[in-house]
Coordinates of C-alpha atoms in Angstrom, one line a residue:
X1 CA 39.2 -6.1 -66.0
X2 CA 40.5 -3.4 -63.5
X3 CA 38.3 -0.6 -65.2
X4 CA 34.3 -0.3 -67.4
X5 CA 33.0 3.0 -68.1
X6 CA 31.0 5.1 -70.8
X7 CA 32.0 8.5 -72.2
X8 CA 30.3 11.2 -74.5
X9 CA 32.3 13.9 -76.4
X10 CA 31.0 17.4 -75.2
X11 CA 32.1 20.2 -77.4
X12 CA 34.9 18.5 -78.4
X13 CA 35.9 17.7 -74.5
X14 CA 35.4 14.6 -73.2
X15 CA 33.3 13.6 -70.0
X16 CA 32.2 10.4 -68.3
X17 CA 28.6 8.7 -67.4
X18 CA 30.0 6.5 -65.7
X19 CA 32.7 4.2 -64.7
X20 CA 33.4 1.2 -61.7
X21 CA 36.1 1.5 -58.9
X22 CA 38.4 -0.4 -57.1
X23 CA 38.6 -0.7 -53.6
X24 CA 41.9 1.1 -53.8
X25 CA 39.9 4.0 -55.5
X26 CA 36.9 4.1 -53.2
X27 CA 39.5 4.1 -50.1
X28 CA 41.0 6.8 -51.2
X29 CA 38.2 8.8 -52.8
X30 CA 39.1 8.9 -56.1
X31 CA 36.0 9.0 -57.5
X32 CA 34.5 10.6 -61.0
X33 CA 31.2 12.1 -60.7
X34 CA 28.4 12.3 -63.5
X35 CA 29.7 14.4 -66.7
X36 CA 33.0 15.1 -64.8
X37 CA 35.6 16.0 -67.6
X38 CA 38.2 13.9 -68.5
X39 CA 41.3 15.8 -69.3
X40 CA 43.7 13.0 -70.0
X41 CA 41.7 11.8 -72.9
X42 CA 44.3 10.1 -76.0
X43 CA 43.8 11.0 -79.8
X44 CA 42.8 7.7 -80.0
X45 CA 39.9 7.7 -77.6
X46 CA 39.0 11.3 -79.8
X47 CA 38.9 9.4 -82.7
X48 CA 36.4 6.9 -81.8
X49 CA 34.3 9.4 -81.5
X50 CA 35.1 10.7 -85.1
X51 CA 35.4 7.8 -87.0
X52 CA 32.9 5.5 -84.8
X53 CA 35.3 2.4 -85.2
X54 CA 36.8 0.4 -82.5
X55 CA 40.0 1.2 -81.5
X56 CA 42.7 -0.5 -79.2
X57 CA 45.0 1.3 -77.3
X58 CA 47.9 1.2 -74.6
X59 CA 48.0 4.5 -72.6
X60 CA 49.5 5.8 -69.2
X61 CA 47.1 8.3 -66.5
X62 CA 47.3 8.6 -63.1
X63 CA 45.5 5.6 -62.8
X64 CA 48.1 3.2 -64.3
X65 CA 49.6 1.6 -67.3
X66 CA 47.0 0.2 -69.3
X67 CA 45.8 -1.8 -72.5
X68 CA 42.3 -0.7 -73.6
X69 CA 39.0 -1.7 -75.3
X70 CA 36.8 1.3 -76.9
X71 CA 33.9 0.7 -78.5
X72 CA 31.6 3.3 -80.2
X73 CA 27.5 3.0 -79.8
X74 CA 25.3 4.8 -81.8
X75 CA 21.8 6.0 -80.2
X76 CA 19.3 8.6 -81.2
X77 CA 20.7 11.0 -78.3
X78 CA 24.5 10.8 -80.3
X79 CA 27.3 8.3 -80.0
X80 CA 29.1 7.0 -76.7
X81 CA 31.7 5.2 -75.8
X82 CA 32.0 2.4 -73.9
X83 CA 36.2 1.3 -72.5
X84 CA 37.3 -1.4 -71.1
X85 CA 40.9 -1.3 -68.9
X86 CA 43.7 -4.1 -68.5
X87 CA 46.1 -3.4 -66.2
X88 CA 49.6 -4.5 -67.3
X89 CA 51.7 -3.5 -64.8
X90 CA 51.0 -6.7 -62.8
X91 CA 51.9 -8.8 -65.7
X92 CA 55.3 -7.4 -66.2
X93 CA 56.1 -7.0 -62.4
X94 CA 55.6 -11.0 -62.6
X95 CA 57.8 -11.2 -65.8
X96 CA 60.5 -8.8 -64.4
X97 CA 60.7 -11.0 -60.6
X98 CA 60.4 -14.1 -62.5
X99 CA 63.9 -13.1 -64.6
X100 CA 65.4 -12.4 -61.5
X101 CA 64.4 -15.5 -59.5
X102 CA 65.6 -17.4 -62.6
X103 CA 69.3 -15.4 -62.7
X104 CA 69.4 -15.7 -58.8
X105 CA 69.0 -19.9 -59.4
X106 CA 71.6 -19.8 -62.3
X107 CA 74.0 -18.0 -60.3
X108 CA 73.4 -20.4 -57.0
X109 CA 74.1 -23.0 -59.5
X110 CA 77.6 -21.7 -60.8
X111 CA 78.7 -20.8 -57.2
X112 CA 77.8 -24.1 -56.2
X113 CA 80.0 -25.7 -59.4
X114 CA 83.1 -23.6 -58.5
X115 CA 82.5 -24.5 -54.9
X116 CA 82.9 -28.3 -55.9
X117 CA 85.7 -27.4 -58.2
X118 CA 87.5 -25.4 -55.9
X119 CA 87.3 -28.7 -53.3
X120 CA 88.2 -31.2 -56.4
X121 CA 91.4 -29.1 -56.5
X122 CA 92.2 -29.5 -52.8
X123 CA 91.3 -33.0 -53.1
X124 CA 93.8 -33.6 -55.9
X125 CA 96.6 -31.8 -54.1
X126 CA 96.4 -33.1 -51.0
X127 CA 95.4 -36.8 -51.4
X128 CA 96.5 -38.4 -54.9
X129 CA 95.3 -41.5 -53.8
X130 CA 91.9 -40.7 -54.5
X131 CA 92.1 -39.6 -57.6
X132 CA 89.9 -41.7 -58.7
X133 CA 86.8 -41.5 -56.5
X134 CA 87.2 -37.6 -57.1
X135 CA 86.9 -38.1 -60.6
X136 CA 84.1 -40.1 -60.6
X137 CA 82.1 -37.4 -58.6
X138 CA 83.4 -35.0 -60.6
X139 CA 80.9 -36.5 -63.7
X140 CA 78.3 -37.3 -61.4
X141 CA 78.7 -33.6 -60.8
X142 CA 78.6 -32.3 -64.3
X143 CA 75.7 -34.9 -65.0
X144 CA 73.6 -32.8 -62.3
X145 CA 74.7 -29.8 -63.2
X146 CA 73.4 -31.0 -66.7
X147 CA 69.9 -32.1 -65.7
X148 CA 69.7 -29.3 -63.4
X149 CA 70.1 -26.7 -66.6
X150 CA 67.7 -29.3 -68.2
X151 CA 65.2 -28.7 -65.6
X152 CA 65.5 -25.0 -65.5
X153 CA 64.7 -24.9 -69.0
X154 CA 61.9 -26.8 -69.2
X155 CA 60.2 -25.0 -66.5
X156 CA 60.5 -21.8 -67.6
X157 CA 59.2 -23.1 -71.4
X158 CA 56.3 -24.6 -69.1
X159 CA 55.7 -21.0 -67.5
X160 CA 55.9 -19.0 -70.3
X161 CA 53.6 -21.2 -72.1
X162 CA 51.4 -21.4 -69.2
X163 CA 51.3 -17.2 -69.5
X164 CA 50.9 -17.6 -73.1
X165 CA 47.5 -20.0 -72.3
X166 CA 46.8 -17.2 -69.7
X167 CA 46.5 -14.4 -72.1
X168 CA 44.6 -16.1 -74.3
X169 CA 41.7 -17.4 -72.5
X170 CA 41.4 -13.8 -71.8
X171 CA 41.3 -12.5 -74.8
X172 CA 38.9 -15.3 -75.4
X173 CA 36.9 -14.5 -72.5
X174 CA 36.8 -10.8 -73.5
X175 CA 35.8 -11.2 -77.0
X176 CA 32.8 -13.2 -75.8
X177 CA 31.6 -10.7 -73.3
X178 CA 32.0 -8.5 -76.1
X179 CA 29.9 -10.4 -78.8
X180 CA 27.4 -10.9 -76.2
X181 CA 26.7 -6.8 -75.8
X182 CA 26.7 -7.1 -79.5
X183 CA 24.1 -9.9 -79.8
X184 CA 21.8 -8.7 -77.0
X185 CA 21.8 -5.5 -79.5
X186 CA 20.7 -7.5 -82.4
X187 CA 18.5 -9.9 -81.2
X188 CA 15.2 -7.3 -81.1
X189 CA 16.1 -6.0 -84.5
X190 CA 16.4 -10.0 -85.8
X191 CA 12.9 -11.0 -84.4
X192 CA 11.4 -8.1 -86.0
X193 CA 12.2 -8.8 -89.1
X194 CA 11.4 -12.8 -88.8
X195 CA 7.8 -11.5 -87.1
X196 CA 7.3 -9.1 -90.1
X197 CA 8.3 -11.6 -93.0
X198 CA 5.5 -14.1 -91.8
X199 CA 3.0 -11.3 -91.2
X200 CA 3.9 -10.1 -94.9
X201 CA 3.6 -13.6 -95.9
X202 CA 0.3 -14.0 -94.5
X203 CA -1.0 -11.3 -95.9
X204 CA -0.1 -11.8 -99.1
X205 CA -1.2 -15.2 -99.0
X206 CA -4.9 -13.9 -97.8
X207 CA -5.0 -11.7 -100.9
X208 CA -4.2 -14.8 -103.1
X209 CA -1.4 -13.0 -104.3
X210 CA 1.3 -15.2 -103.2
X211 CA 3.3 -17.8 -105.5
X212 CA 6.6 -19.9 -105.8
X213 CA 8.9 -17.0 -105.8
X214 CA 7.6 -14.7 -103.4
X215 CA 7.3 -18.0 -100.7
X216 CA 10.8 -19.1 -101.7
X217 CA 11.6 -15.5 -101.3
X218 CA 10.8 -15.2 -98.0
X219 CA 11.3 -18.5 -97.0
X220 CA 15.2 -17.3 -97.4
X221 CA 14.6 -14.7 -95.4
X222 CA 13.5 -16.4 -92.3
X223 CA 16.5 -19.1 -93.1
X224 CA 19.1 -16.2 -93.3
X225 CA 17.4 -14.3 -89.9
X226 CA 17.7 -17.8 -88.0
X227 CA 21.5 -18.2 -89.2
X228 CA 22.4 -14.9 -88.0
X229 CA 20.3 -16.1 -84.8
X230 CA 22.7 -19.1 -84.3
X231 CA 25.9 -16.9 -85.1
X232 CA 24.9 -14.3 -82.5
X233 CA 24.7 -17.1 -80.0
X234 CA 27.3 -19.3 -81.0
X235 CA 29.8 -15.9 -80.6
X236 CA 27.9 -15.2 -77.1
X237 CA 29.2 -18.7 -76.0
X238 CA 32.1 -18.5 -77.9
X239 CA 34.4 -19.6 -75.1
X240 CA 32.4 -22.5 -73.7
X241 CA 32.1 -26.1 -74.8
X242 CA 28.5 -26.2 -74.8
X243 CA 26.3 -27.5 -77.5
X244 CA 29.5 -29.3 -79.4
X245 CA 28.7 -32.1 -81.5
X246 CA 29.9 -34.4 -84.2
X247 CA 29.1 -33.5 -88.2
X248 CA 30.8 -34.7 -91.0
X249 CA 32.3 -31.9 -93.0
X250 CA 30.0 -32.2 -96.0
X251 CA 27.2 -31.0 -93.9
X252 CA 28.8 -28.0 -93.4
X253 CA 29.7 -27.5 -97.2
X254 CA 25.8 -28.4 -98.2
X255 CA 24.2 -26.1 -95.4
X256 CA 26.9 -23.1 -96.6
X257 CA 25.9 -23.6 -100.3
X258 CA 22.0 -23.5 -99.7
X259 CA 22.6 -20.2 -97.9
X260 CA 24.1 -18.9 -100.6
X261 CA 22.7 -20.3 -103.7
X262 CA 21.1 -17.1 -104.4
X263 CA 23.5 -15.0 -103.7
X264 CA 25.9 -17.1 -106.2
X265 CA 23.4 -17.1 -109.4
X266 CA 22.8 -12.9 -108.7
X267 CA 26.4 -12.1 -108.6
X268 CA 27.4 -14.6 -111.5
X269 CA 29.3 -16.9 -109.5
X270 CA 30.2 -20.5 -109.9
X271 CA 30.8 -22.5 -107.0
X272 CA 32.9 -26.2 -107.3
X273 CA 33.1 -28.3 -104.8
X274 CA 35.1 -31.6 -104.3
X275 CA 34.7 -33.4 -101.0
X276 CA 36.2 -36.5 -99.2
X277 CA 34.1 -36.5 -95.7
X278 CA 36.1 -36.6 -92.5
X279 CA 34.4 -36.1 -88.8
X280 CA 34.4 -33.0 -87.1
X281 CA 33.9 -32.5 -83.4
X282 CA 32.6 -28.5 -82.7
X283 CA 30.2 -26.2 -83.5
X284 CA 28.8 -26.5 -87.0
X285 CA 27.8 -22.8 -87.6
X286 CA 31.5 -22.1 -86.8
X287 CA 32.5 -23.7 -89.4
X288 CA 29.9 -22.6 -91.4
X289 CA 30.7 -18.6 -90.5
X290 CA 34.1 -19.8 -92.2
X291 CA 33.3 -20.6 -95.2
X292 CA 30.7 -17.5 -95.6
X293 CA 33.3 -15.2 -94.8
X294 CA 35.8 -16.6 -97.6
X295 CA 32.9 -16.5 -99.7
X296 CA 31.4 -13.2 -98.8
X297 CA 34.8 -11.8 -99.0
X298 CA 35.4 -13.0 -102.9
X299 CA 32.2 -11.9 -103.9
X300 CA 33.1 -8.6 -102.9
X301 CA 36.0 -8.4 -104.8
X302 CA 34.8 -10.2 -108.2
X303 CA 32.4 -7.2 -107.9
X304 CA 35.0 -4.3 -107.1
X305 CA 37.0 -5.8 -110.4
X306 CA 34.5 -6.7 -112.7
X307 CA 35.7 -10.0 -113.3
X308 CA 33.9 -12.4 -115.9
X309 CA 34.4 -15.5 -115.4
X310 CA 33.7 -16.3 -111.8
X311 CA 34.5 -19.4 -110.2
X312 CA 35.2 -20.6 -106.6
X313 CA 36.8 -23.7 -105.4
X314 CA 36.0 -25.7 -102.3
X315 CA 38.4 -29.0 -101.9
X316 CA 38.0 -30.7 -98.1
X317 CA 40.0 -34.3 -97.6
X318 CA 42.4 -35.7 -94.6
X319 CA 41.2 -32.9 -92.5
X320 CA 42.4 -29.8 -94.6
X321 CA 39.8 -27.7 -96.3
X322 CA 41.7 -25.7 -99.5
X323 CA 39.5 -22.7 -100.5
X324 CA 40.0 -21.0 -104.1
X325 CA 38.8 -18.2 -105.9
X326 CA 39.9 -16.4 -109.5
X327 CA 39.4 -12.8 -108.1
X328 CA 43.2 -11.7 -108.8
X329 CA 44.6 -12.7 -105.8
X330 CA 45.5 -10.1 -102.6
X331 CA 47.2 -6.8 -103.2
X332 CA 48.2 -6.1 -99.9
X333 CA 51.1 -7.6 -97.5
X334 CA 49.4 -11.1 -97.8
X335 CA 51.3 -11.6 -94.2
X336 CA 48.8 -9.0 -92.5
X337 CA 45.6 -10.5 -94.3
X338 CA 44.2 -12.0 -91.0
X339 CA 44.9 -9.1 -88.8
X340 CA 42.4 -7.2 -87.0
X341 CA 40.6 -4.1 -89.4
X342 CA 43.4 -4.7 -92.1
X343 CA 41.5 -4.5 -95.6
X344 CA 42.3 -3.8 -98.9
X345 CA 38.8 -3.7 -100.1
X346 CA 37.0 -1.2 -98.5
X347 CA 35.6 -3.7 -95.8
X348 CA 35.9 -3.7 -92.0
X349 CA 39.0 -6.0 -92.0
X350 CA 37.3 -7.7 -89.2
X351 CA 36.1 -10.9 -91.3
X352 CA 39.0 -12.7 -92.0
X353 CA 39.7 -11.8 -88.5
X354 CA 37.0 -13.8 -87.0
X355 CA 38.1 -16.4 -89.1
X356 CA 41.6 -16.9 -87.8
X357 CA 40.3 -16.6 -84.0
X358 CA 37.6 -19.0 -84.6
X359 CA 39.9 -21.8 -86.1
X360 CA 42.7 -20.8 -83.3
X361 CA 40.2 -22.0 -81.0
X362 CA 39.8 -25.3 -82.3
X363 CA 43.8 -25.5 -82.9
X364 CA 43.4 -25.1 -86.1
X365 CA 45.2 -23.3 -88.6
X366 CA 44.7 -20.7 -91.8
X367 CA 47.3 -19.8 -94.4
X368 CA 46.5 -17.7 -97.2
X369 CA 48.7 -17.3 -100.9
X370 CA 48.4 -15.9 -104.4
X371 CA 48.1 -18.1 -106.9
X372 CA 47.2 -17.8 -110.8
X373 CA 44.5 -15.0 -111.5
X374 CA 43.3 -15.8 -107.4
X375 CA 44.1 -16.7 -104.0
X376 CA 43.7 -19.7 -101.9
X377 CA 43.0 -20.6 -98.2
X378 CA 44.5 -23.7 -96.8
X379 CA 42.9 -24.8 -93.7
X380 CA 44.5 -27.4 -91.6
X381 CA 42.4 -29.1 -88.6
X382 CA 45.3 -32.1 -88.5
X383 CA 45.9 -31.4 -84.9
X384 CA 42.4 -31.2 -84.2
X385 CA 40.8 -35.1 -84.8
X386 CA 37.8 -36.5 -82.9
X387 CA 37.2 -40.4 -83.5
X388 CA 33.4 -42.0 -83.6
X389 CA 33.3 -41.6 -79.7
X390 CA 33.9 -37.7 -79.7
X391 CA 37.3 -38.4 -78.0
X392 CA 40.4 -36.1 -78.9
X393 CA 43.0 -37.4 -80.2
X394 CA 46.0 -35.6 -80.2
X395 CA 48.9 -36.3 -83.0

């Protein structure tokens, strides 16, 4: 990150709280002060403060080029903003000398091969008597000329991809530090409510009032505050290893349809399942976030279209989970389903999202079509094995 700050919207005018500084900044005093405007402010950045949704953004000031994180909060004093800055222009000044080293060996190469020509002529002309020694270095020539264009190739595949792996642990990095601002947010809020449910429960139980229903009741409750506890933390370490460990994928399927067992009999839903077990090596809950999502997601839409007959389909064997429902299928580019705040029903768009970025960690993969009446979700963890030991086995 090059810049973190915070902004409020004044009278439609926006000015900063606060913001940190480079050393390139605080050399040459280019410093904001407390509620100093900010007349360079985009539509976008104006709009978070409208709408209250995160937005991403590229934009240009006389700071630099940038690619930008803002993210609304909501407090009892109004709504801030708090932006994050990646600079860019170091990226591409890498790209743009690594192009010209590249052309710059290319063309050493080609002056060196009409160098050799040029000397196999001369060779030929002036000594015909060794023809054949000249030919013979001629394809040892061509054979390194070959490998060298081999080589070339190969290392820039291997830079680009190490660029590639770059980029991504950053993303990764930043959507952790993200989720954790998010989760420290939540947690309060979380323990309240698990702190009220067993005061409420021993009350009710000193009235001998309570029974089977209210218990079970808010037995569920407690169960549904702790998942959300373990989601919160699993996205808070979502770019470590910690805490991995070896489940069989029916556990996952179990756990996902107690939490929802409710849910599924009040919305009229009918949930199949058909599993042959393979190992896993990960975080459970992740893979229990993906199946909620899915679920969540269907539920949502059985509701907006009053469908009857309500069933969903979970099939897991030779690592590939298929997920179906009878909803009616997506009506939307089913090629932008997994992009960030793209929804067709009225929902963030940030759930099937989360999805895709959780299983990209894991090297998985997530393909969605329309199919008779529904859609279905193929999930392929083939690339992703773990044996008995917890060793990775790459196919």
């Amino acid at each position: 990150m090059t810049y973190i700050y915070s902004m409020i919207d004044k009278n439609n005018s926006v000015y900063f709280l606060a913001s940190s500084l480079t050393q390139k900044d605080i050399k040459n005093g280019d410093i904001y002060a407390y509620m100093q405007k900010y007349p360079e402010a985009t539509e976008t950045l104006k709009n978070v403060f409208k709408n209250g949704k995160i937005a991403f953004e590229e934009s240009k000031d006389r700071w630099g080029y940038f690619r930008s994180i803002l993210i609304p909060i909501d407090s009892k004093y109004g709504r801030y903003v708090i932006g994050a800055d990646l600079k860019i222009s170091d990226i591409k000044k890498s790209f743009d000398e690594y192009k010209i080293k590249l052309f710059l060996i290319l063309g050493l190469v080609d002056i060196f091969a009409l160098m050799i020509a040029f000397f196999y002529y001369r060779l030929v002309k002036e000594e015909k008597k060794h023809l054949e020694e000249i030919c013979s270095l001629n394809e040892k020539l061509e054979e390194m000329n070959k490998n060298l264009e081999k080589r070339v190739k190969e290392e820039s595949e291997k830079r680009i991809k190490q660029e590639e792996l770059i980029l991504r642990e950053s993303k990764y990095i930043q959507m952790g530090e993200m989720m954790d601002a998010v989760a420290h947010q939540w947690k309060v809020p979380l323990s309240a409510i698990m702190l009220e449910s067993g005061l409420l429960k021993m009350i009710i139980e000193k009235k001998g009032c309570i029974d089977d229903e209210i218990e079970k009741s808010i037995n569920n409750i407690q169960e549904y505050v702790n998942h959300l506890n373990e989601t919160l933390d699993n996205f808070r370490n979502f770019v470590n290893t910690k805490n991995y460990e070896e489940f069989l994928i029916s556990e996952v399927v179990e756990s996902v349809k107690n939490l929802v067992k409710d849910l599924l009999i009040i919305n009229n839903v009918r949930l199949e399942t058909q599993i042959k077990n393979f190992k896993i090596y990960g975080r459970k809950n992740d893979f229990e976030h993906i199946l909620l999502s899915l679920i969540d997601n269907s539920i949502k839409i059985f509701n907006q279209r009053n469908i009857n007959e309500r069933v969903i389909k979970i099939k897991a064997k030779d690592y590939e989970i298929i997920y179906e429902d009878n909803a009616g299928g997506f009506e939307g580019d089913i090629e932008k389903i997994f992009d960030f705040n793209y929804s067709k029903t009225g929902g963030s768009g940030i759930g099937l999202y989360i999805v895709k970025m959780i299983l990209d960690k894991y090297g998985g993969d997530i393909k969605a079509q329309n199919i008779k009446n529904g859609i279905r979700f193929i999930i392929n963890l083939k690339k992703f094995r773990y044996n008995s030991n917890s060793k990775k086995i790459k196919e």
